[in-house]
PDB file of C-alpha atoms in Angstrom:
ATOM      1  CA  UNK A  88     120.245  32.100  88.943  1.00 45.00           C
ATOM      2  CA  UNK A  89     119.824  34.972  91.348  1.00 48.00           C
ATOM      3  CA  UNK A  90     122.163  35.074  94.328  1.00 55.00           C
ATOM      4  CA  UNK A  91     120.194  33.756  97.250  1.00 59.00           C
ATOM      5  CA  UNK A  92     120.993  35.467 100.506  1.00 67.00           C
ATOM      6  CA  UNK A  93     118.954  36.666 103.453  1.00 68.00           C
ATOM      7  CA  UNK A  94     118.260  40.392 103.564  1.00 70.00           C
ATOM      8  CA  UNK A  95     117.943  41.436 107.224  1.00 80.00           C
ATOM      9  CA  UNK A  96     117.301  45.084 106.284  1.00 83.00           C
ATOM     10  CA  UNK A  97     115.103  46.575 103.559  1.00 82.00           C
ATOM     11  CA  UNK A  98     116.760  47.371 100.226  1.00 79.00           C
ATOM     12  CA  UNK A  99     115.634  49.703  97.483  1.00 82.00           C
ATOM     13  CA  UNK A 100     114.346  47.981  94.352  1.00 84.00           C
ATOM     14  CA  UNK A 101     115.974  49.975  91.580  1.00 85.00           C
ATOM     15  CA  UNK A 102     113.774  50.986  88.677  1.00 86.00           C
ATOM     16  CA  UNK A 103     110.451  51.117  90.513  1.00 89.00           C
ATOM     17  CA  UNK A 104     108.587  54.424  90.670  1.00 88.00           C
ATOM     18  CA  UNK A 105     105.029  55.520  91.456  1.00 91.00           C
ATOM     19  CA  UNK A 106     103.967  52.021  92.563  1.00 91.00           C
ATOM     20  CA  UNK A 107     100.374  51.496  93.672  1.00 89.00           C
ATOM     21  CA  UNK A 108     100.433  47.755  94.343  1.00 87.00           C
ATOM     22  CA  UNK A 109     103.032  45.006  94.919  1.00 87.00           C
ATOM     23  CA  UNK A 110     102.817  41.253  95.011  1.00 86.00           C
ATOM     24  CA  UNK A 111     104.767  38.021  94.824  1.00 84.00           C
ATOM     25  CA  UNK A 112     104.245  34.584  93.394  1.00 76.00           C
ATOM     26  CA  UNK A 113     104.645  31.553  95.582  1.00 71.00           C
ATOM     27  CA  UNK A 114     107.708  30.713  93.527  1.00 66.00           C
ATOM     28  CA  UNK A 115     110.329  33.429  93.359  1.00 79.00           C
ATOM     29  CA  UNK A 116     109.016  36.209  91.136  1.00 85.00           C
ATOM     30  CA  UNK A 117     107.446  39.542  92.016  1.00 87.00           C
ATOM     31  CA  UNK A 118     105.309  42.205  90.351  1.00 88.00           C
ATOM     32  CA  UNK A 119     104.542  45.897  90.763  1.00 90.00           C
ATOM     33  CA  UNK A 120     101.652  47.869  89.270  1.00 89.00           C
ATOM     34  CA  UNK A 121     102.278  51.576  88.761  1.00 89.00           C
ATOM     35  CA  UNK A 122      99.807  54.431  88.912  1.00 89.00           C
ATOM     36  CA  UNK A 123     100.366  54.844  85.159  1.00 88.00           C
ATOM     37  CA  UNK A 124      98.956  51.323  84.609  1.00 87.00           C
ATOM     38  CA  UNK A 125     102.176  49.515  83.740  1.00 88.00           C
ATOM     39  CA  UNK A 126     102.945  46.116  85.204  1.00 90.00           C
ATOM     40  CA  UNK A 127     106.557  45.198  85.927  1.00 91.00           C
ATOM     41  CA  UNK A 128     107.914  41.792  86.917  1.00 89.00           C
ATOM     42  CA  UNK A 129     111.268  40.523  88.161  1.00 88.00           C
ATOM     43  CA  UNK A 130     112.833  37.566  89.958  1.00 83.00           C
ATOM     44  CA  UNK A 131     113.370  33.941  89.024  1.00 77.00           C
ATOM     45  CA  UNK A 132     112.302  32.643  85.629  1.00 73.00           C
ATOM     46  CA  UNK A 133     110.899  29.362  86.869  1.00 62.00           C
ATOM     47  CA  UNK A 134     111.569  27.254  89.900  1.00 58.00           C
ATOM     48  CA  UNK A 135     114.111  24.617  88.972  1.00 53.00           C
ATOM     49  CA  UNK A 136     113.074  21.664  91.089  1.00 51.00           C
ATOM     50  CA  UNK A 137     115.004  19.072  89.113  1.00 48.00           C
ATOM     51  CA  UNK A 138     118.557  19.028  90.512  1.00 47.00           C
ATOM     52  CA  UNK A 139     119.924  17.835  87.152  1.00 46.00           C
ATOM     53  CA  UNK A 140     118.923  21.141  85.542  1.00 47.00           C
ATOM     54  CA  UNK A 141     121.642  23.744  85.621  1.00 50.00           C
ATOM     55  CA  UNK A 142     121.491  27.514  85.855  1.00 49.00           C
ATOM     56  CA  UNK A 143     120.739  27.686  82.142  1.00 49.00           C
ATOM     57  CA  UNK A 144     117.583  25.593  82.432  1.00 54.00           C
ATOM     58  CA  UNK A 145     114.642  27.265  80.661  1.00 62.00           C
ATOM     59  CA  UNK A 146     112.187  29.276  82.685  1.00 69.00           C
ATOM     60  CA  UNK A 147     108.436  29.392  82.352  1.00 77.00           C
ATOM     61  CA  UNK A 148     107.743  32.888  81.011  1.00 80.00           C
ATOM     62  CA  UNK A 149     106.126  34.166  84.207  1.00 83.00           C
ATOM     63  CA  UNK A 150     107.945  37.507  83.928  1.00 83.00           C
ATOM     64  CA  UNK A 151     106.063  38.263  80.708  1.00 83.00           C
ATOM     65  CA  UNK A 152     109.078  39.678  78.901  1.00 81.00           C
ATOM     66  CA  UNK A 153     108.066  38.447  75.473  1.00 79.00           C
ATOM     67  CA  UNK A 154     109.080  35.766  72.974  1.00 75.00           C
ATOM     68  CA  UNK A 155     112.555  37.191  72.423  1.00 72.00           C
ATOM     69  CA  UNK A 156     113.446  37.057  76.126  1.00 71.00           C
ATOM     70  CA  UNK A 157     116.056  34.643  77.412  1.00 70.00           C
ATOM     71  CA  UNK A 158     114.103  32.494  79.848  1.00 65.00           C
ATOM     72  CA  UNK A 159     117.315  30.998  81.193  1.00 65.00           C
ATOM     73  CA  UNK A 160     118.224  34.280  82.892  1.00 69.00           C
ATOM     74  CA  UNK A 161     116.661  35.457  86.105  1.00 74.00           C
ATOM     75  CA  UNK A 162     115.884  39.175  86.283  1.00 80.00           C
ATOM     76  CA  UNK A 163     117.301  41.243  89.137  1.00 80.00           C
ATOM     77  CA  UNK A 164     115.557  44.453  88.042  1.00 86.00           C
ATOM     78  CA  UNK A 165     111.906  45.121  87.195  1.00 90.00           C
ATOM     79  CA  UNK A 166     110.830  45.525  83.561  1.00 87.00           C
ATOM     80  CA  UNK A 167     107.456  46.050  81.903  1.00 89.00           C
ATOM     81  CA  UNK A 168     105.590  42.982  80.742  1.00 88.00           C
ATOM     82  CA  UNK A 169     105.555  42.559  76.976  1.00 87.00           C
ATOM     83  CA  UNK A 170     103.130  44.389  74.701  1.00 81.00           C
ATOM     84  CA  UNK A 171     100.674  47.224  75.172  1.00 79.00           C
ATOM     85  CA  UNK A 172      99.331  45.809  78.419  1.00 75.00           C
ATOM     86  CA  UNK A 173      97.800  48.165  81.004  1.00 83.00           C
ATOM     87  CA  UNK A 174      96.596  46.842  84.359  1.00 84.00           C
ATOM     88  CA  UNK A 175      93.225  47.685  85.850  1.00 76.00           C
ATOM     89  CA  UNK A 176      92.936  50.182  88.689  1.00 75.00           C
ATOM     90  CA  UNK A 177      90.614  48.112  90.840  1.00 68.00           C
ATOM     91  CA  UNK A 178      90.010  47.803  94.550  1.00 64.00           C
ATOM     92  CA  UNK A 179      91.542  44.574  95.810  1.00 62.00           C
ATOM     93  CA  UNK A 180      93.501  42.018  93.855  1.00 63.00           C
ATOM     94  CA  UNK A 181      93.505  42.415  90.064  1.00 81.00           C
ATOM     95  CA  UNK A 182      96.889  40.668  89.704  1.00 85.00           C
ATOM     96  CA  UNK A 183      97.986  37.274  90.923  1.00 83.00           C
ATOM     97  CA  UNK A 184     101.000  35.011  90.683  1.00 82.00           C
ATOM     98  CA  UNK A 185     101.357  31.320  91.088  1.00 81.00           C
ATOM     99  CA  UNK A 186     104.510  29.283  91.197  1.00 79.00           C
ATOM    100  CA  UNK A 187     105.444  29.801  87.540  1.00 83.00           C
ATOM    101  CA  UNK A 188     102.661  31.934  86.077  1.00 86.00           C
ATOM    102  CA  UNK A 189     101.081  35.387  86.392  1.00 88.00           C
ATOM    103  CA  UNK A 190      97.554  36.646  85.660  1.00 88.00           C
ATOM    104  CA  UNK A 191      96.193  40.190  85.633  1.00 88.00           C
ATOM    105  CA  UNK A 192      93.058  42.128  84.773  1.00 87.00           C
ATOM    106  CA  UNK A 193      93.696  44.722  82.088  1.00 86.00           C
ATOM    107  CA  UNK A 194      92.345  48.254  82.165  1.00 83.00           C
ATOM    108  CA  UNK A 195      89.474  47.136  79.897  1.00 83.00           C
ATOM    109  CA  UNK A 196      88.448  44.406  82.386  1.00 83.00           C
ATOM    110  CA  UNK A 197      89.684  41.443  80.371  1.00 86.00           C
ATOM    111  CA  UNK A 198      91.916  38.859  82.052  1.00 89.00           C
ATOM    112  CA  UNK A 199      95.340  37.907  80.715  1.00 89.00           C
ATOM    113  CA  UNK A 200      97.749  35.192  81.866  1.00 88.00           C
ATOM    114  CA  UNK A 201     101.290  34.164  80.980  1.00 86.00           C
ATOM    115  CA  UNK A 202     103.864  31.614  82.104  1.00 85.00           C
ATOM    116  CA  UNK A 203     103.657  27.872  82.681  1.00 81.00           C
ATOM    117  CA  UNK A 204     100.458  26.012  81.776  1.00 80.00           C
ATOM    118  CA  UNK A 205     101.349  22.481  82.883  1.00 79.00           C
ATOM    119  CA  UNK A 206      98.115  22.219  84.885  1.00 77.00           C
ATOM    120  CA  UNK A 207      95.947  24.570  82.786  1.00 77.00           C
ATOM    121  CA  UNK A 208      96.581  27.560  85.047  1.00 76.00           C
ATOM    122  CA  UNK A 209      96.834  30.038  82.151  1.00 76.00           C
ATOM    123  CA  UNK A 210      94.180  28.309  79.959  1.00 80.00           C
ATOM    124  CA  UNK A 211      96.443  28.211  76.891  1.00 74.00           C
ATOM    125  CA  UNK A 212      97.899  24.693  76.882  1.00 76.00           C
ATOM    126  CA  UNK A 213     101.507  25.817  76.540  1.00 76.00           C
ATOM    127  CA  UNK A 214     104.056  28.255  77.983  1.00 78.00           C
ATOM    128  CA  UNK A 215     103.244  31.872  77.116  1.00 79.00           C
ATOM    129  CA  UNK A 216     105.942  34.545  77.489  1.00 79.00           C
ATOM    130  CA  UNK A 217     103.589  37.511  76.961  1.00 83.00           C
ATOM    131  CA  UNK A 218     100.164  38.401  78.373  1.00 85.00           C
ATOM    132  CA  UNK A 219      97.597  36.315  76.495  1.00 85.00           C
ATOM    133  CA  UNK A 220      93.836  36.818  76.723  1.00 87.00           C
ATOM    134  CA  UNK A 221      91.871  34.273  78.741  1.00 87.00           C
ATOM    135  CA  UNK A 222      88.860  33.834  76.458  1.00 79.00           C
ATOM    136  CA  UNK A 223      85.382  34.024  77.880  1.00 76.00           C
ATOM    137  CA  UNK A 224      86.366  35.639  81.166  1.00 69.00           C
ATOM    138  CA  UNK A 225      86.360  39.295  82.211  1.00 69.00           C
ATOM    139  CA  UNK A 226      85.798  41.363  85.327  1.00 65.00           C
TER     140      UNK A 226
END
């Protein structure tokens, strides 16, 4: 897991450039949308609430790094979400994170979600590691 320590002074997030919007989930992952339309995520791959689970416990896919990603590893640097996904340039919130999932409006106005779906939050019925279209809903 990521080293957890208080940061009393701001630190540069390496790898981020030309950012137009930032946000965080209520778990421990973050996102940044760039002016070029890319969406990058980083942070914890799932909140491990069960104390019997070790550092190699599987994550929930909320970073959107694709099916070949190792969900047991937290990500200390931002990386693009999987696929040819481009985020909308909208006023207000077009991206949102929950505890172990992320949703975003794409540049064509359709809504995609990925991550944990234990309570139906991504509308797919199972963990998704890449942006997956939420059918029947668009902006």
